[in-house]
Amino acid sequence: MRLSEFRQAVNDEFGPGYGRVVTSDLVLPEFSGHTAEQALAAGEDIKNVWLALCRAADVPQSRWHGAGLPQPRR
């Protein structure tokens, strides 16, 4: 997962405004109590941060994978 895909996944799941709040304020227990933004800044794997964010925010598992990827062209 690329950072741009992470950002898109956050926007798709939470919306742009609330997405910023979630990534900057929600503590992720899997990353020693850091937020998603702090974990990313520390160099943690982006996909692992996304999955930890999904678990912490109770995102249904059906929406964890493939998030942030562009929609296929028709």
Tab-separated table of C-alpha atoms in Angstrom:
chain	number	residue	atom	x	y	z
A	1	MET	CA	0.000	0.000	0.000
A	2	ARG	CA	1.288	3.430	-0.895
A	3	LEU	CA	0.739	6.528	1.194
A	4	SER	CA	-1.580	7.954	-1.469
A	5	GLU	CA	-3.652	4.747	-1.304
A	6	PHE	CA	-3.749	5.017	2.494
A	7	ARG	CA	-4.998	8.602	2.264
A	8	GLN	CA	-7.629	7.610	-0.310
A	9	ALA	CA	-8.761	4.673	1.826
A	10	VAL	CA	-9.132	6.954	4.853
A	11	ASN	CA	-11.108	9.481	2.797
A	12	ASP	CA	-13.310	6.764	1.315
A	13	GLU	CA	-14.030	5.179	4.686
A	14	PHE	CA	-14.337	8.226	6.958
A	15	GLY	CA	-14.661	11.239	4.651
A	16	PRO	CA	-11.969	13.892	4.235
A	17	GLY	CA	-12.773	15.927	7.353
A	18	TYR	CA	-13.343	13.112	9.815
A	19	GLY	CA	-10.534	11.123	8.221
A	20	ARG	CA	-8.049	13.784	9.297
A	21	VAL	CA	-9.406	13.617	12.834
A	22	VAL	CA	-9.250	9.815	12.946
A	23	THR	CA	-5.653	9.641	11.719
A	24	SER	CA	-4.442	12.390	14.020
A	25	ASP	CA	-6.445	11.644	17.198
A	26	LEU	CA	-7.369	7.941	17.359
A	27	VAL	CA	-4.798	6.022	19.403
A	28	LEU	CA	-3.721	2.695	17.899
A	29	PRO	CA	-2.896	0.183	20.646
A	30	GLU	CA	-0.889	-1.900	18.178
A	31	PHE	CA	1.564	0.981	17.765
A	32	SER	CA	2.339	1.721	21.400
A	33	GLY	CA	-0.495	4.201	21.698
A	34	HIS	CA	0.552	6.286	18.716
A	35	THR	CA	-1.915	7.691	16.230
A	36	ALA	CA	-1.867	6.644	12.573
A	37	GLU	CA	-0.053	9.870	11.661
A	38	GLN	CA	2.579	9.266	14.347
A	39	ALA	CA	3.042	5.643	13.275
A	40	LEU	CA	3.488	6.675	9.648
A	41	ALA	CA	5.956	9.407	10.625
A	42	ALA	CA	7.928	6.794	12.592
A	43	GLY	CA	8.260	4.705	9.422
A	44	GLU	CA	5.782	1.951	10.213
A	45	ASP	CA	4.448	-0.104	7.304
A	46	ILE	CA	1.548	1.754	5.731
A	47	LYS	CA	-0.610	-1.353	5.229
A	48	ASN	CA	-0.125	-2.366	8.875
A	49	VAL	CA	-1.138	1.132	9.991
A	50	TRP	CA	-4.249	0.928	7.791
A	51	LEU	CA	-5.213	-2.446	9.250
A	52	ALA	CA	-4.624	-1.222	12.822
A	53	LEU	CA	-6.745	1.848	12.082
A	54	CYS	CA	-9.524	-0.382	10.722
A	55	ARG	CA	-9.478	-2.531	13.860
A	56	ALA	CA	-9.398	0.473	16.213
A	57	ALA	CA	-12.256	2.209	14.381
A	58	ASP	CA	-14.389	-0.962	14.042
A	59	VAL	CA	-14.368	-0.848	10.242
A	60	PRO	CA	-16.044	-4.019	8.927
A	61	GLN	CA	-13.424	-6.505	7.762
A	62	SER	CA	-15.038	-6.644	4.321
A	63	ARG	CA	-13.736	-3.092	3.711
A	64	TRP	CA	-10.153	-3.619	4.896
A	65	HIS	CA	-8.629	-4.952	1.685
A	66	GLY	CA	-8.477	-3.172	-1.639
A	67	ALA	CA	-9.224	0.132	0.028
A	68	GLY	CA	-7.586	3.143	-1.560
A	69	LEU	CA	-7.133	1.492	-4.926
A	70	PRO	CA	-8.538	3.253	-7.966
A	71	GLN	CA	-11.780	1.922	-9.358
A	72	PRO	CA	-11.288	-0.247	-12.455
A	73	ARG	CA	-11.936	1.426	-15.774
A	74	ARG	CA	-15.010	0.293	-17.634
